[in-house]
PDB file of C-alpha atoms in Angstrom:
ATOM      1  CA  UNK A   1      -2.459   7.564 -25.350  1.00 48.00           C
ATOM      2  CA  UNK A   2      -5.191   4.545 -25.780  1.00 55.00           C
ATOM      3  CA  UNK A   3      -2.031   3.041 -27.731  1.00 85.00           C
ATOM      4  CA  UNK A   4       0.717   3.603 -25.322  1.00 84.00           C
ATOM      5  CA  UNK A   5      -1.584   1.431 -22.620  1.00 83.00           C
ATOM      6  CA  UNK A   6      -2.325  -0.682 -24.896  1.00 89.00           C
ATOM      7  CA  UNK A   7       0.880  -1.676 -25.495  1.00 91.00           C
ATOM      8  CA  UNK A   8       1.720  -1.506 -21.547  1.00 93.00           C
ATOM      9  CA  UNK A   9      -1.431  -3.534 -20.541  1.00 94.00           C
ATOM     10  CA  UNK A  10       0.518  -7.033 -20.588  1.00 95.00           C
ATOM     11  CA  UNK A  11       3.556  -5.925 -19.235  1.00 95.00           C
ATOM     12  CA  UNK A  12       2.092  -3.965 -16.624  1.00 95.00           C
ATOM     13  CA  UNK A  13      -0.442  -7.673 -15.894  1.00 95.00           C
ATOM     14  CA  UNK A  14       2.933  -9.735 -15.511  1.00 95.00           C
ATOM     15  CA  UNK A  15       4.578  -7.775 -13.458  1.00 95.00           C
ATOM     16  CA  UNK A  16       1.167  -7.489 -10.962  1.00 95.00           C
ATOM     17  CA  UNK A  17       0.608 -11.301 -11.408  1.00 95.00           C
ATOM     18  CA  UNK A  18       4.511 -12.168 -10.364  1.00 94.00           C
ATOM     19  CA  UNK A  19       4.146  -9.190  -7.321  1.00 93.00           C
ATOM     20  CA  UNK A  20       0.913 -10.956  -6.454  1.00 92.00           C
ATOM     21  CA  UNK A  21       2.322 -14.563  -6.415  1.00 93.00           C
ATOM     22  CA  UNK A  22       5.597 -13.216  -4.425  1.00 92.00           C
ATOM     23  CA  UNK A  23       3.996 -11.129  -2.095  1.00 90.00           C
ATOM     24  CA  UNK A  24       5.677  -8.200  -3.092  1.00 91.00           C
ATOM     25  CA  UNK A  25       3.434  -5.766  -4.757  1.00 91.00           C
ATOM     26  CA  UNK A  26       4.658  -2.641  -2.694  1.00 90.00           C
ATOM     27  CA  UNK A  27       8.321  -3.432  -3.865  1.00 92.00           C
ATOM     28  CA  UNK A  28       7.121  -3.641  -7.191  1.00 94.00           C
ATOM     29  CA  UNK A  29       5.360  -0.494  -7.397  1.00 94.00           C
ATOM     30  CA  UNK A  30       8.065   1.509  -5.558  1.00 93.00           C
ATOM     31  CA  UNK A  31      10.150  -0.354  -8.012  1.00 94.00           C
ATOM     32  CA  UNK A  32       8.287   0.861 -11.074  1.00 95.00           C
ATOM     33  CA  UNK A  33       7.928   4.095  -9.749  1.00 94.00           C
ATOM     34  CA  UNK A  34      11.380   4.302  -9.390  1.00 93.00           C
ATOM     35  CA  UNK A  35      11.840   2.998 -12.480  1.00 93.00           C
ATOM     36  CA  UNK A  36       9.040   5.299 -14.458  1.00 94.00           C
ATOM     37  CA  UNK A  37      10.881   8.237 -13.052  1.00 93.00           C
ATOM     38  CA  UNK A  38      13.880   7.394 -14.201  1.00 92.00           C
ATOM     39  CA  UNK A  39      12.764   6.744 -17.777  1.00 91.00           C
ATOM     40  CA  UNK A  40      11.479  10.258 -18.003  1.00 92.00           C
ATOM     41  CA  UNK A  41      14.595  11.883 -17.608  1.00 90.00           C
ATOM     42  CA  UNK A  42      15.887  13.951 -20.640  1.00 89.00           C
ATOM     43  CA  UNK A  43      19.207  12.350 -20.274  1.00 88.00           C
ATOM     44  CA  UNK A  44      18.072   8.591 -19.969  1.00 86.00           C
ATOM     45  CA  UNK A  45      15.696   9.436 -22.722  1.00 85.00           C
ATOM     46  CA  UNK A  46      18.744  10.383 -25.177  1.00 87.00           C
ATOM     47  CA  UNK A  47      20.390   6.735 -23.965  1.00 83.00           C
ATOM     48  CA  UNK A  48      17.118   4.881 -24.679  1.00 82.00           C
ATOM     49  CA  UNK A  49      16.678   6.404 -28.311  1.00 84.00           C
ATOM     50  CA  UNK A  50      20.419   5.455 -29.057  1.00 84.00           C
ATOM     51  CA  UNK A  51      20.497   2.997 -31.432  1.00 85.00           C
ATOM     52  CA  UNK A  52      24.120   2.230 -31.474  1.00 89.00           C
ATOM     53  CA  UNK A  53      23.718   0.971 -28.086  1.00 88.00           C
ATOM     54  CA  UNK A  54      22.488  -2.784 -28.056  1.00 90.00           C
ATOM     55  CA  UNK A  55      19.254  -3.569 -25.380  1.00 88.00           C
ATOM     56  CA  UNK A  56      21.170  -5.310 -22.941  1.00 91.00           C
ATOM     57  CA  UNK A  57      23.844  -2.449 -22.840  1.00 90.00           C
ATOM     58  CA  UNK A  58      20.572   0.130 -22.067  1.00 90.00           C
ATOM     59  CA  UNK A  59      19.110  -2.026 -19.570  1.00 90.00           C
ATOM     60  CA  UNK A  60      22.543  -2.242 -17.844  1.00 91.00           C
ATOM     61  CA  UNK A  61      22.810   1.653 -17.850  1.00 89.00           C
ATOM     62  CA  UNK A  62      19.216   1.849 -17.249  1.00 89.00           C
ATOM     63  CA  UNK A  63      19.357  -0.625 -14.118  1.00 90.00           C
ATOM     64  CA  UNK A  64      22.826   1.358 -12.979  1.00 89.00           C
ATOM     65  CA  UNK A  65      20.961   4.799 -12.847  1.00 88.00           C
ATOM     66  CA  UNK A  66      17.761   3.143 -10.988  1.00 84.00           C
ATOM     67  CA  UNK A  67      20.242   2.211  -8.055  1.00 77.00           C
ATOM     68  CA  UNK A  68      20.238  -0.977  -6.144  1.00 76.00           C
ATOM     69  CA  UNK A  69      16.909  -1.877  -5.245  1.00 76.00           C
ATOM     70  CA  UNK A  70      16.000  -4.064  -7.203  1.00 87.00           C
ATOM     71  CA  UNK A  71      16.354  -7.783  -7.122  1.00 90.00           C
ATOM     72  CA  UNK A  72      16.893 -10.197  -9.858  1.00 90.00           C
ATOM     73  CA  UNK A  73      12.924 -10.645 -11.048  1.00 93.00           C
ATOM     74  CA  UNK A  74      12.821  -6.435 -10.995  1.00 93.00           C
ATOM     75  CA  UNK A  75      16.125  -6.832 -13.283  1.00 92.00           C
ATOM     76  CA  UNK A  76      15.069  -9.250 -15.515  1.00 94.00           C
ATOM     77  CA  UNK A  77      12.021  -7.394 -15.818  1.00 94.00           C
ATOM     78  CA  UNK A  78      13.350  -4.185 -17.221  1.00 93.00           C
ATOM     79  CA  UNK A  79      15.981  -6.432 -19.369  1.00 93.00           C
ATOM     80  CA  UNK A  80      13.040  -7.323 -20.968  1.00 94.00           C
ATOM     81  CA  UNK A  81      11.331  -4.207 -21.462  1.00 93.00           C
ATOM     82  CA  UNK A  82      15.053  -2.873 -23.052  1.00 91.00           C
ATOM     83  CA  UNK A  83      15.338  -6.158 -25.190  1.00 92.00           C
ATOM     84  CA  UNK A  84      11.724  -5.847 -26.744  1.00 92.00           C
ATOM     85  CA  UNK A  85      12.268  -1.457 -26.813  1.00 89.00           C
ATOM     86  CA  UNK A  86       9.575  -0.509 -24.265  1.00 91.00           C
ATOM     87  CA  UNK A  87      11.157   0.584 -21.827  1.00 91.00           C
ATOM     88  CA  UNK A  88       9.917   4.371 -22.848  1.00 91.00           C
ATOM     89  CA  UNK A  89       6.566   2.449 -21.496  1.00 93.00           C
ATOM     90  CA  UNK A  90       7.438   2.607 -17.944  1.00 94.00           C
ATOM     91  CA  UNK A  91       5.189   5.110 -16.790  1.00 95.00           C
ATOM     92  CA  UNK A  92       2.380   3.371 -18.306  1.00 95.00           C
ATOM     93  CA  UNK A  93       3.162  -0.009 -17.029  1.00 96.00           C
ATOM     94  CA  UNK A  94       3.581   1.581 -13.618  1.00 95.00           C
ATOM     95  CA  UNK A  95       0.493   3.418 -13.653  1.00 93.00           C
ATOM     96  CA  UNK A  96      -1.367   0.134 -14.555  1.00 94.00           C
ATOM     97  CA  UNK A  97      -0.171  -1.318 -12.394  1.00 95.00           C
ATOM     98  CA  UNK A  98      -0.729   0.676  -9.344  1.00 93.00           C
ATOM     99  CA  UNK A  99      -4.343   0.454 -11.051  1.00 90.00           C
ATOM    100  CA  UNK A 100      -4.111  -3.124 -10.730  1.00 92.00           C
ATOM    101  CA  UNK A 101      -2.833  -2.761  -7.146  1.00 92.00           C
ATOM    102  CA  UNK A 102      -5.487  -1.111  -5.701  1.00 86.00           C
ATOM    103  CA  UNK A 103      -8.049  -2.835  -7.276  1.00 85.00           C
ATOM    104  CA  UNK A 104      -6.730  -6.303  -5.785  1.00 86.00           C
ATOM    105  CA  UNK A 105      -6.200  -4.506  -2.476  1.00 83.00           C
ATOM    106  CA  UNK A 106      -9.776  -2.772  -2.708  1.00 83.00           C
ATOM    107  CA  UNK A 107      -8.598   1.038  -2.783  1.00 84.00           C
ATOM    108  CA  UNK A 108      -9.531   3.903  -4.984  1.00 84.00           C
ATOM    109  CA  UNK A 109      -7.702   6.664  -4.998  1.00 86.00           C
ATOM    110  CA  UNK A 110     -10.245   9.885  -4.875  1.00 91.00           C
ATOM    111  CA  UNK A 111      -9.280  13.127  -5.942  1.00 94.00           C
ATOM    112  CA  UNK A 112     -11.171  16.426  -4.900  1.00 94.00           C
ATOM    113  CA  UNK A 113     -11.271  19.704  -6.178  1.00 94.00           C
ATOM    114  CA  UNK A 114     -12.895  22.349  -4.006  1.00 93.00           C
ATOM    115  CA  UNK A 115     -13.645  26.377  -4.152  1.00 90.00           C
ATOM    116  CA  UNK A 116     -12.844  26.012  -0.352  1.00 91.00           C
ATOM    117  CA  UNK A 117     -10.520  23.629   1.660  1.00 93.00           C
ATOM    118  CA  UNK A 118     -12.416  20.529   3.264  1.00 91.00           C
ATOM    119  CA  UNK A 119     -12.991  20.606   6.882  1.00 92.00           C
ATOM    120  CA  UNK A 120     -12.000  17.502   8.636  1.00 93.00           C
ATOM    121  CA  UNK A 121     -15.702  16.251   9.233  1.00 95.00           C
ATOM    122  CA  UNK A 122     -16.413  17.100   5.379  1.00 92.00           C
ATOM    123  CA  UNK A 123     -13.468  15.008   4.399  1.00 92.00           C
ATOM    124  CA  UNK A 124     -14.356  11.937   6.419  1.00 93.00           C
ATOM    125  CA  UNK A 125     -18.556  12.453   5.440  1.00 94.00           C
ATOM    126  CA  UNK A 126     -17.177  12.620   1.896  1.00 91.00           C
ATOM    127  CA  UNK A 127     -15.003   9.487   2.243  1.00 92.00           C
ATOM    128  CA  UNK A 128     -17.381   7.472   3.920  1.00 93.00           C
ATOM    129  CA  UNK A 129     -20.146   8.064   1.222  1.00 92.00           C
ATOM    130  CA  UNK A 130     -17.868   7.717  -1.471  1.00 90.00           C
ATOM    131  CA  UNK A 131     -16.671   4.186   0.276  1.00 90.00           C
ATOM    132  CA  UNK A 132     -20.212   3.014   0.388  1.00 91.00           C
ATOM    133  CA  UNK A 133     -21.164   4.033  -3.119  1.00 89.00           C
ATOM    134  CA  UNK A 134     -17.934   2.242  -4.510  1.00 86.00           C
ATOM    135  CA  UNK A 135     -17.499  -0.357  -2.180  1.00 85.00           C
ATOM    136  CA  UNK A 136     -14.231   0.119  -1.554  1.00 84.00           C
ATOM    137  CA  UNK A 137     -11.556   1.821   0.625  1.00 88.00           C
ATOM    138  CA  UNK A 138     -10.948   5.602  -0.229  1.00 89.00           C
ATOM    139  CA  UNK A 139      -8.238   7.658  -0.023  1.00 89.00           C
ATOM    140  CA  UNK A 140      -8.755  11.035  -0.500  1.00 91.00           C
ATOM    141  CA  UNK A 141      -6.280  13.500  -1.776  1.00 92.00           C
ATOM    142  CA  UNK A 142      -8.370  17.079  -1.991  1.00 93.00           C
ATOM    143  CA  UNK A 143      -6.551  20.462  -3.846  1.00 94.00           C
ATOM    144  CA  UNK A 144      -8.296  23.755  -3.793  1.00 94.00           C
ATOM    145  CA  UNK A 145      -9.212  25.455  -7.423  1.00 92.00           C
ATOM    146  CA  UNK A 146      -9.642  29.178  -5.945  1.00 89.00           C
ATOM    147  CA  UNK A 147     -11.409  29.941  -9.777  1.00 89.00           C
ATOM    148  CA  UNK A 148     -14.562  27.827  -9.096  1.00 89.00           C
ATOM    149  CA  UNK A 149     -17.803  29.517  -7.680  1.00 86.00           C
ATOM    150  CA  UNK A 150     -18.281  26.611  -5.084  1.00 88.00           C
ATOM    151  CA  UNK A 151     -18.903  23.091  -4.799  1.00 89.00           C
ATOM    152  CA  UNK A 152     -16.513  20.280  -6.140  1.00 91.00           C
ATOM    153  CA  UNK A 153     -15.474  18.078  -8.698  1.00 92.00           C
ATOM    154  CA  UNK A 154     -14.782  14.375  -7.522  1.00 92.00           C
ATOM    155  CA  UNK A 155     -12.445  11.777  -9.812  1.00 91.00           C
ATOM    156  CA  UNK A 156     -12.453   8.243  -8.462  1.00 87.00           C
ATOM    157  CA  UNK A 157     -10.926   6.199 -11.673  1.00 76.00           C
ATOM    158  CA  UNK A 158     -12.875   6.975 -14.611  1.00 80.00           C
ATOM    159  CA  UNK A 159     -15.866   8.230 -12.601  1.00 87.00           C
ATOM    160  CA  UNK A 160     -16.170  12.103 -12.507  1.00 89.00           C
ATOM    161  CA  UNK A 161     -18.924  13.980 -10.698  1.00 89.00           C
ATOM    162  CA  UNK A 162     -19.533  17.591 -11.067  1.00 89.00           C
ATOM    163  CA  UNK A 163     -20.950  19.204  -8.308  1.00 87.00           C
ATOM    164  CA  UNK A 164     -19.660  22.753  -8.815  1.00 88.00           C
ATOM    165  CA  UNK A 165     -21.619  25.637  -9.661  1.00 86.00           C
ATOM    166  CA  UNK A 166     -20.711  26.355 -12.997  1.00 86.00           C
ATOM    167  CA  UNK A 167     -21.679  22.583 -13.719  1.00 85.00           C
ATOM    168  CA  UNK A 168     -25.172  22.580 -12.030  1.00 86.00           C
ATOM    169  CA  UNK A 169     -25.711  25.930 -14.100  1.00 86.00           C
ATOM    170  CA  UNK A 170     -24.663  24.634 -17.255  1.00 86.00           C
ATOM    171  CA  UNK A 171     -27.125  21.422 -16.667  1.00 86.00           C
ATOM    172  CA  UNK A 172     -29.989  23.441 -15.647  1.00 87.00           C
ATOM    173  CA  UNK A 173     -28.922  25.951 -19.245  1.00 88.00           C
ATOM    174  CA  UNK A 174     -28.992  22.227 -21.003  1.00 88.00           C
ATOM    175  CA  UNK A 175     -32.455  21.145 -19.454  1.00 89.00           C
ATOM    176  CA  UNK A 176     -33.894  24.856 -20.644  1.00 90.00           C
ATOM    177  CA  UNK A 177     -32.510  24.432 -23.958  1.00 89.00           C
ATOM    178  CA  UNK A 178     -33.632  20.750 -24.906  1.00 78.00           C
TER     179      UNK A 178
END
């Protein structure tokens, strides 16, 4: 996986750094979602691994399938991506860059996992703390895992915090052990 983003890093940084400059970044990333979607169909994925088809005959079918929304720069973008054989890389680019996005626009996206649903005054406690201790805006998205004992598990980015049970336990069994 560390390869597939690696790969998608600069592609996914020029097409933030054009958004940027154009004022466009939520057309881009609806773009690339669009466009990420599409590339993960099993069909399209049978015309991208074609190689009797030449790269500016998949970007054209490519580009027909995503529909009409996007302008030249979001055309010449995925010509590219066909004419150097990444476009497979779409969902990484677009991932990036919604990365990329939200850290120019000062948003993390938190995720919660509870034993219980969140109240609405737990929710907005939880978002303002978590907004103070990253500095940031938060959105939070929060799922319920009925299989946990209680507490949570947050993700913000590549920060995880375990406040279940079954993690506190498992800390205090490390503690007692060392």
């Amino acid at each position: 996986m560390a390869e597939l983003s690696t790969l998608a890093r600069p592609y996914a940084k020029a097409a933030f750094a054009h958004a940027k400059q154009s004022s466009d970044l939520s057309g881009w990333s609806v773009a690339l979602a669009t466009a990420a979607a599409v590339s993960q169909n099993e069909k399209v994925g049978e015309l991208l691994d074609n190689p009797q088809l030449t790269s500016e005959v998949r970007a054209e079918k490519f580009l027909s399938v995503c529909g009409d929304d996007f302008d030249a720069p979001k055309q010449n973008f995925i010509k590219l991506l066909a004419e150097n054989h990444r476009l497979p890389l779409l969902p990484e680019i677009s991932e990036l860059f919604e990365e990329l996005k939200a850290e120019a626009e000062a948003t993390l996206e938190v995720e919660v996992i509870s034993a219980r649903p969140l109240s609405d005054e737990q929710s907005q406690r939880l978002t303002q703390a978590l907004s103070k201790k990253f500095s940031r805006e938060v959105h939070l998205h929060s799922a319920v895992d009925e299989d946990m004992l209680g507490g949570a598990i947050i993700r913000a980015g590549d920060t995880v915090i375990d406040g279940t049970v079954r993690g506190r336990l498992a800390k205090l069994a490390e503690a007692m052990n060392s």
